[in-house]
Structure formats: structure tokens, C-alpha cells
CSV table of C-alpha atoms in Angstrom, one decimal:
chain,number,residue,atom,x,y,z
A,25,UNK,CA,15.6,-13.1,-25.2
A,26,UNK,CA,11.8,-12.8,-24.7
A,27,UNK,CA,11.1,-11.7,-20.8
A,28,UNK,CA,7.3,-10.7,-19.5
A,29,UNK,CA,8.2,-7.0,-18.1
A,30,UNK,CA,5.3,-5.8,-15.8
A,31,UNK,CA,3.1,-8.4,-17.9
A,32,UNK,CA,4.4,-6.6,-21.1
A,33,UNK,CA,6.0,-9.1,-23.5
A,34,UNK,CA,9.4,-7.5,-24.0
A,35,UNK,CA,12.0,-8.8,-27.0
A,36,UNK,CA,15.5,-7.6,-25.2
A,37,UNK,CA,18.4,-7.9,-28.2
A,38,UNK,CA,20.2,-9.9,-25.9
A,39,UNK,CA,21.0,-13.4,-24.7
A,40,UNK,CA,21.2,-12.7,-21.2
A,41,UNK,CA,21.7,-9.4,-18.5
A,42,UNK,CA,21.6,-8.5,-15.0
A,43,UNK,CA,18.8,-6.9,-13.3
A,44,UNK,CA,21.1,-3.5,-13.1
A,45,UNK,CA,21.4,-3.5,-16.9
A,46,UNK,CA,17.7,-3.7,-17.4
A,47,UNK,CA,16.9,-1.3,-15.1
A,48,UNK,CA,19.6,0.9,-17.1
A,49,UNK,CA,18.3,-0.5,-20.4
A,50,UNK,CA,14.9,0.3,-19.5
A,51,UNK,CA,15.4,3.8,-18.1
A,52,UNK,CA,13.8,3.1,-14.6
A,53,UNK,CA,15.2,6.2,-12.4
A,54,UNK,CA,12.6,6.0,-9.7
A,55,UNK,CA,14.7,5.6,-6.7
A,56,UNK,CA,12.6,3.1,-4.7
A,57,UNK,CA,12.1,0.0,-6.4
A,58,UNK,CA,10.9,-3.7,-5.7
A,59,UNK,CA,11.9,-6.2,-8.2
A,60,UNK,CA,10.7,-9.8,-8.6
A,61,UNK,CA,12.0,-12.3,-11.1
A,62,UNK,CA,9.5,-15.1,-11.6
A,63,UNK,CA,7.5,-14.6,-8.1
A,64,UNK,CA,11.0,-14.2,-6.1
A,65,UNK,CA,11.9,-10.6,-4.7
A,66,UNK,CA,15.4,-10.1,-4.9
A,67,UNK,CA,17.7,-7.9,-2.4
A,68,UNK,CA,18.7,-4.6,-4.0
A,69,UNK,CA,22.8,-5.6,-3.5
A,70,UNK,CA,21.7,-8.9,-5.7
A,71,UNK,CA,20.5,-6.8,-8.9
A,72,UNK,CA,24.5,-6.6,-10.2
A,73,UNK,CA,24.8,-10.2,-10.1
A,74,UNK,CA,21.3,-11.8,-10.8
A,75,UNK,CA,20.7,-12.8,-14.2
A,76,UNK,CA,17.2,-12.3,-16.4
A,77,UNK,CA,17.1,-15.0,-18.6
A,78,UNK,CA,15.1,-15.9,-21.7
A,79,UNK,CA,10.8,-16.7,-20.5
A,80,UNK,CA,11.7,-14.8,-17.2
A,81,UNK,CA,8.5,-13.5,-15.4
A,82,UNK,CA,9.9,-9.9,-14.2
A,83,UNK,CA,8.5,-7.2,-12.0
A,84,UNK,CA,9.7,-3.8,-11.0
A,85,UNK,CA,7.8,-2.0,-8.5
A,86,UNK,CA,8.7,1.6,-7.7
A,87,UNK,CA,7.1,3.4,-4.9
A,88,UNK,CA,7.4,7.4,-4.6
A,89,UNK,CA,5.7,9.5,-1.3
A,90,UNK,CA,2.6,10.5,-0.3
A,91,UNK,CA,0.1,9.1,2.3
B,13,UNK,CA,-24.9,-9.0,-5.8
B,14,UNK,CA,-25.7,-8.6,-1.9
B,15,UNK,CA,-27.7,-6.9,0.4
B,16,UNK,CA,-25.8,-4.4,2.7
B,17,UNK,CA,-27.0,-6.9,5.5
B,18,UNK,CA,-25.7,-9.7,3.5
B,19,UNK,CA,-22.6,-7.9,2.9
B,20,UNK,CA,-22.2,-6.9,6.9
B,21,UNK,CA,-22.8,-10.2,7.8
B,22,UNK,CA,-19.9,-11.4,5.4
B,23,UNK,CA,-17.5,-8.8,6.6
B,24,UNK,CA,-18.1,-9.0,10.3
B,25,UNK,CA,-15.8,-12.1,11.5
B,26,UNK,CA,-13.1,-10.4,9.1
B,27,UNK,CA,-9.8,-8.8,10.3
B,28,UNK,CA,-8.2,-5.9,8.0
B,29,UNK,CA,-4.4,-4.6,9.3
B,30,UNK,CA,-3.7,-1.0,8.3
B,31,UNK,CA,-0.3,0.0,8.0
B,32,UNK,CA,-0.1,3.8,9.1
B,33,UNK,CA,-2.8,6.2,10.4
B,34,UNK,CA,-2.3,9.1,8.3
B,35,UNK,CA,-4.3,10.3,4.9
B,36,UNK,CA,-4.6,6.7,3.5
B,37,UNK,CA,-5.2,4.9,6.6
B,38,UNK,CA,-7.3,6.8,8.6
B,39,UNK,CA,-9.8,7.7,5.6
B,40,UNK,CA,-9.6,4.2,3.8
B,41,UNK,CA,-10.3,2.6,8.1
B,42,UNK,CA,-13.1,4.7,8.5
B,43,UNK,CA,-14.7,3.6,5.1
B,44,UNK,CA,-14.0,-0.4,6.4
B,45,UNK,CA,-15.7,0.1,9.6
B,46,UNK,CA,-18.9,1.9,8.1
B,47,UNK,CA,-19.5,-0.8,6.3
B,48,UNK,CA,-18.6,-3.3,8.9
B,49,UNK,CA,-15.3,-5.1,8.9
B,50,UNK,CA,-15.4,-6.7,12.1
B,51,UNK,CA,-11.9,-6.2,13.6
B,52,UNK,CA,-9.0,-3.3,12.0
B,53,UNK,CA,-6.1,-3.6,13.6
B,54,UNK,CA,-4.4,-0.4,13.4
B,55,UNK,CA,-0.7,1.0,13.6
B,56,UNK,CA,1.3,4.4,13.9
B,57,UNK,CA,3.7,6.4,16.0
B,58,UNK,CA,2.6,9.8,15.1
B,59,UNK,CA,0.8,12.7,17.0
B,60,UNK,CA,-2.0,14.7,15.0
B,61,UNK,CA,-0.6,18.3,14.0
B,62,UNK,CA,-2.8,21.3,12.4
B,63,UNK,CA,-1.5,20.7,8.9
B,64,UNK,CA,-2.8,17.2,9.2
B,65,UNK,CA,-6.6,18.2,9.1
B,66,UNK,CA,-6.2,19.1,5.9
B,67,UNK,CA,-6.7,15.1,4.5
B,68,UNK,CA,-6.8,13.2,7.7
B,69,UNK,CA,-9.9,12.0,9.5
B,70,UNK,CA,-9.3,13.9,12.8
B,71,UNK,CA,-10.8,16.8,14.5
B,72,UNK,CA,-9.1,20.1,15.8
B,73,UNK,CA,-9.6,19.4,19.5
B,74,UNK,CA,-7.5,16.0,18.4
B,75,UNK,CA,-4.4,17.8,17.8
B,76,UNK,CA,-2.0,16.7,20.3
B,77,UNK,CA,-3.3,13.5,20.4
B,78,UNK,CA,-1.9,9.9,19.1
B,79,UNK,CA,-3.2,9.1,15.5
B,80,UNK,CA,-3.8,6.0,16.4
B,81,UNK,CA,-5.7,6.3,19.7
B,82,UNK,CA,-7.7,8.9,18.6
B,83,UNK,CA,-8.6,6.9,15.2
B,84,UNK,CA,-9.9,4.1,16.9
B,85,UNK,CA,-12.1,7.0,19.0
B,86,UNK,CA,-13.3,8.2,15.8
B,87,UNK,CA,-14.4,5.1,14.2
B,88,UNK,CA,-16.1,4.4,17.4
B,89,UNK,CA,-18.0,7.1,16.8
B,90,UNK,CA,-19.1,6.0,13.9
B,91,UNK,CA,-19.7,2.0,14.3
B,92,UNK,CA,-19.3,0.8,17.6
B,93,UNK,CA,-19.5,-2.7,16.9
B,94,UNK,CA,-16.3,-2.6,14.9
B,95,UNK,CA,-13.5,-4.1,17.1
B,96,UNK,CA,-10.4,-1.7,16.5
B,97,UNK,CA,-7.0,-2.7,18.2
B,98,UNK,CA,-4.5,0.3,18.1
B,99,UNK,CA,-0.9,0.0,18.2
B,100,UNK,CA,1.3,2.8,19.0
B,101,UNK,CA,4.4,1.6,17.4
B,102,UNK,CA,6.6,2.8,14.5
B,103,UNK,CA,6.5,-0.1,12.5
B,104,UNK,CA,9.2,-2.1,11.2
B,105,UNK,CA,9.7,-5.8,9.5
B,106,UNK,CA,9.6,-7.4,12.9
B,107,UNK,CA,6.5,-5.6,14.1
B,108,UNK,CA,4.4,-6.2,10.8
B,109,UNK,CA,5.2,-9.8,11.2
B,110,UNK,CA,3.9,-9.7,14.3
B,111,UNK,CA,1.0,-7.5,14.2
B,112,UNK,CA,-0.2,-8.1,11.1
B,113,UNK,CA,-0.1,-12.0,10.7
B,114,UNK,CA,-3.1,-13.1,10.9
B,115,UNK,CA,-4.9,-10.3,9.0
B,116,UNK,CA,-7.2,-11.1,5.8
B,117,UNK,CA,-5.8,-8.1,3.9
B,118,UNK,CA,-3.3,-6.0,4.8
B,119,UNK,CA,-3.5,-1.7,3.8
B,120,UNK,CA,-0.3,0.2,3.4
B,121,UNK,CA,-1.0,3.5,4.2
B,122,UNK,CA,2.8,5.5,4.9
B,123,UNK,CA,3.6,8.5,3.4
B,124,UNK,CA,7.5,7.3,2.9
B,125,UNK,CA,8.4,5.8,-0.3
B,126,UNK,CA,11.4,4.1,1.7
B,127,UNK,CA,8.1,2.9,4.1
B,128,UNK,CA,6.2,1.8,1.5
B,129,UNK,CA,9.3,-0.7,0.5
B,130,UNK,CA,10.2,-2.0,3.4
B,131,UNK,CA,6.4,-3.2,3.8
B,132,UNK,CA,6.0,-4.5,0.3
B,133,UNK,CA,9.9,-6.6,0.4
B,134,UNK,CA,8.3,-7.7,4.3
B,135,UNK,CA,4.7,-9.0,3.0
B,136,UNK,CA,6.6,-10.8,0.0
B,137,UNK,CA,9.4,-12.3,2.3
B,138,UNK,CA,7.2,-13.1,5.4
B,139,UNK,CA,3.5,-14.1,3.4
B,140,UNK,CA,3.5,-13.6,-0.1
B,141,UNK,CA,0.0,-15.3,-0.2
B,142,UNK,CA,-1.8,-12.5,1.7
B,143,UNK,CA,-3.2,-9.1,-0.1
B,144,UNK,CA,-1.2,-6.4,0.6
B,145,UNK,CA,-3.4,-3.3,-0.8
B,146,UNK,CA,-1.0,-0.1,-1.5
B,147,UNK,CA,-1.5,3.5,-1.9
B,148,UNK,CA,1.0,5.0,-4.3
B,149,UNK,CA,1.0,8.5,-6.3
B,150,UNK,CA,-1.7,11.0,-4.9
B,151,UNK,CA,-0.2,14.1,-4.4
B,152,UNK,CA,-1.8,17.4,-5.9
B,153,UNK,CA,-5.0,17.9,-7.1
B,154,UNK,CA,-6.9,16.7,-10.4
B,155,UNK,CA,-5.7,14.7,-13.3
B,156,UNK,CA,-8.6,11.9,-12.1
B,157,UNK,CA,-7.6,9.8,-15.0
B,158,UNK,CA,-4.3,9.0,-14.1
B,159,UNK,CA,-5.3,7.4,-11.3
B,160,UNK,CA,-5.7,3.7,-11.7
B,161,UNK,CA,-5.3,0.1,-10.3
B,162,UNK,CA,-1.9,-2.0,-10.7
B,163,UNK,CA,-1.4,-5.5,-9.9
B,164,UNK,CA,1.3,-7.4,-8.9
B,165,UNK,CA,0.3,-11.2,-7.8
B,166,UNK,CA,-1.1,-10.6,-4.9
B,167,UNK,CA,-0.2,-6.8,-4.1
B,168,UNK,CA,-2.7,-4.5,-5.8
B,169,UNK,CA,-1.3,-0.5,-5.8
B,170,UNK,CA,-4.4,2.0,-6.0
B,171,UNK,CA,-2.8,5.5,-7.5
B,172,UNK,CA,-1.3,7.4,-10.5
B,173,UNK,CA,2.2,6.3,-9.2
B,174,UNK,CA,3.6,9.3,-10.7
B,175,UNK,CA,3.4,12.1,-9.0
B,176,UNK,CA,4.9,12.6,-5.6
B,177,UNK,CA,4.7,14.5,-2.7
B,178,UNK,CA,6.7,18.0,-2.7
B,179,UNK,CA,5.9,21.2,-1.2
B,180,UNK,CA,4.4,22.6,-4.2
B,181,UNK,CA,2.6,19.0,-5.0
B,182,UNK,CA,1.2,18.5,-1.0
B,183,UNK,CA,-1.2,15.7,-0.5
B,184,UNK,CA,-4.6,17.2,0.1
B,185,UNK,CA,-7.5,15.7,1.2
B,186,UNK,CA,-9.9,15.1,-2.0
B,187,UNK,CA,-7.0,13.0,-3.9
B,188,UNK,CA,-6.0,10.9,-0.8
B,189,UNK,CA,-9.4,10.6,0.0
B,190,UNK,CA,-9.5,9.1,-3.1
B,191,UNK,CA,-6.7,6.7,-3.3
B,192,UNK,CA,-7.9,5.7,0.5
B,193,UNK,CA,-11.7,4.6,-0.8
B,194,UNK,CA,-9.8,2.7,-3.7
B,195,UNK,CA,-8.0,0.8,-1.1
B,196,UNK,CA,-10.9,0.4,0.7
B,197,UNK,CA,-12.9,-0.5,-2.1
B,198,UNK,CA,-10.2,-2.6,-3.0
B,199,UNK,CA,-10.2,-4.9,0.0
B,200,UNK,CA,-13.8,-5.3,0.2
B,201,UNK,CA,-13.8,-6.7,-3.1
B,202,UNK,CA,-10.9,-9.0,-1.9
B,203,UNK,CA,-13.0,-9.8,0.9
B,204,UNK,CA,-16.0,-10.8,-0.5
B,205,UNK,CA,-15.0,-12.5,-3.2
């Protein structure tokens, strides 16, 4: 499949995959993340069970301290 | 292009909410009211201690005080036709709804990561349409270039949003300062677009 990742066009070898997986796939280790797929946030205990598909808009926001 | 008249008169019926009164807030609030935001509506729990002096816009005879009371004092000070309303409140979901609804642009400015999250997933839940302006990565000193702007729709993040806080990596005042006149720089050009 073909997803935009952070407005990065990104060819994934795969037909489909939760939001967990591409966060595993993708190595993000941060541990505070925001994640939208195609505009719509979705609740950390969703990212097992919500699947990217193939033109998804996706974005993963991570947010580390200091202010 | 506008004159700094111009561009006062432009800002002054303009309301900017600013999430925290820390390094980010209080330094990127005092930039908005120099240049004449009419209204900032202002939030935190917090009471200054010594260590904070060494990034936030407060004064040693201000330790002891509420940040937020004795922000608002300060940028008083400075501009006192700039309407500040000060909330002494440790914001959550329900209080940024409240506070912050009808704000042009919204400024997070927590030092928590977990703070910084639970205001982004509340702006995108509660009004996705409005700018939410975020500081994010500006502990330590140098490395200038890393520092950059990210957007996200409607939620620009000002920062290198890599490096974070630690006691070895403190947040110090000239790379907040920094990061909090991005923000600010930030929501002027959102505001006088």
C-alpha cells in the first residue's frame, strides 16, 4: 500500500496493518504520541485494532518535555 | 507589509489563550502584548521558585507569587492597554474547553509531554479548526539549526522536537526564549494573515 506518513509518500510492502504495527514497523519509540488517520485522532487503546489502508493520510505526533 | 500602527490596529480586537505560564508562555505573552494583542487570556497553577528565573519572565521579589497573577502584573508593566485575564487553574480537557473557546489562536506552553498531549487530543476533539501553536524540543543550549517549524493541519509545533528536558539537558532561558518568540511569531502571522 501507498500511505502519506507525516506528508512523506511511504510505499509499505503490505496490503493492510494496524496503527501499532506501523508504529513498530516505523521504529517510533517516543512515548507520547498523537496519531491521526486522514484528519481523525484516534484513542491510543484504538491503535491495535484501527487499520491503515492503502491512500491513507497519516500523522504521528510525538511530544517530549520542556516548557 | 504593514506599519506597526497598521499592524496594532489589526491585532487589538484579537484574543490569544496561552496554555501555561512558565518559559514558553510567559516569554512568548510578553512578546504578544508588546506588540498589541488586545486580550491574552492566561492559565496556570504554579507559584514562581528561584530556579525559575533562569528562563521565565519574572522578577526575584516575584518568588512566592502565582505565575499567573504576577504575569499579567508584568505585562502590565509593559502595555497597559493589553487586556490580560488570568486563571489560576491547572488545566484540564474541561477547563481548556471552557477557557479557551473562543480564542483566535491558542499557545501551548507546558513543560509535560503527557500536558502537551492531552492539549493537542482536546483542541483536535473539541475544535479542530482553531490554531493550536506548540512548543516542543528546547532543552539545552545551541544546535540553532535543529530547530524548526512542523505542521500538522492546523497545529503548528515550533522546536527541534528532539531533545528533552533532563537534568543534565535543563531548559535555559536563551533556547526557550527562542521557541517562545517562534510561537509568538507564529501566531502573529496566523493573525494577520
Amino acid at each position: 500500500m501507498k500511505i502519506t506518513l507525516n506528508y512523506i509518500p511511504e510505499i509499505i510492502d503490505k496490503e493492510t496493518m494496524t496503527i501499532s504495527e506501523l508504529l513498530d514497523y516505523k521504529r517510533f519509540t517516543f512515548k507520547m504520541i498523537v496519531v491521526k488517520v486522514n484528519g481523525k485522532p484516534i484513542p491510543k487503546e484504538d491503535y491495535p485494532t484501527t487499520y491503515i489502508h492503502d491512500g491513507d493520510e497519516v500523522q504521528v505526533i510525538h511530544l517530549i518535555s520542556g516548557g | 507589509m504593514m506599519t506597526f500602527e497598521e499592524i496594532k490596529a489589526r491585532l487589538s480586537d484579537k484574543v490569544v489563550g496561552i496554555a501555561g505560564c512558565g518559559g514558553l508562555g510567559s516569554n512568548c505573552a510578553v512578546a504578544l502584548a508588546r506588540v498589541g494583542v488586545g486580550t491574552l487570556i492566561i492559565a496556570d497553577f504554579d507559584v514562581i521558585i528561584e530556579s525559575n528565573l533562569n528562563r521565565q519572565y519574572f522578577f526575584y521579589e516575584q518568588i512566592g507569587q502565582k505565575k499567573c497573577f504576577a504575569l499579567k502584573h508584568n505585562i502590565e508593566r509593559i502595555n497597559p492597554s493589553c487586556n490580560v485575564l488570568a486563571y489560576d487553574i491547572k488545566l484540564d480537557e474541561n477547563s481548556i474547553v471552557e477557557i479557551y473557546k473562543n480564542v483566535d489562536v491558542l499557545v501551548e506552553a507546558f513543560d509535560k509531554a503527557e500536558m502537551k498531549a492531552m492539549i493537542l487530543n482536546t483542541v483536535l476533539h473539541y475544535f479542530p479548526q482553531k490554531p493550536l501553536v506548540m512548543g516542543v524540543g528546547l532543552a539545552g543550549w545551541g544546535n540553532f539549526s535543529l530547530i524548526k517549524e512542523h505542521h500538522f493541519d492546523n497545529v503548528y509545533i515550533m522546536g527541534d522536537m528532539t531533545l528533552e528536558v533532563s537534568d543534565n539537558m535543563p531548559p535555559i532561558a536563551p533556547r526557550v526564549g527562542i521557541v517562545a518568540n517562534m510561537q509568538a511569531n507564529k501566531v502573529l502571522e496566523l493573525l494577520l494573515k
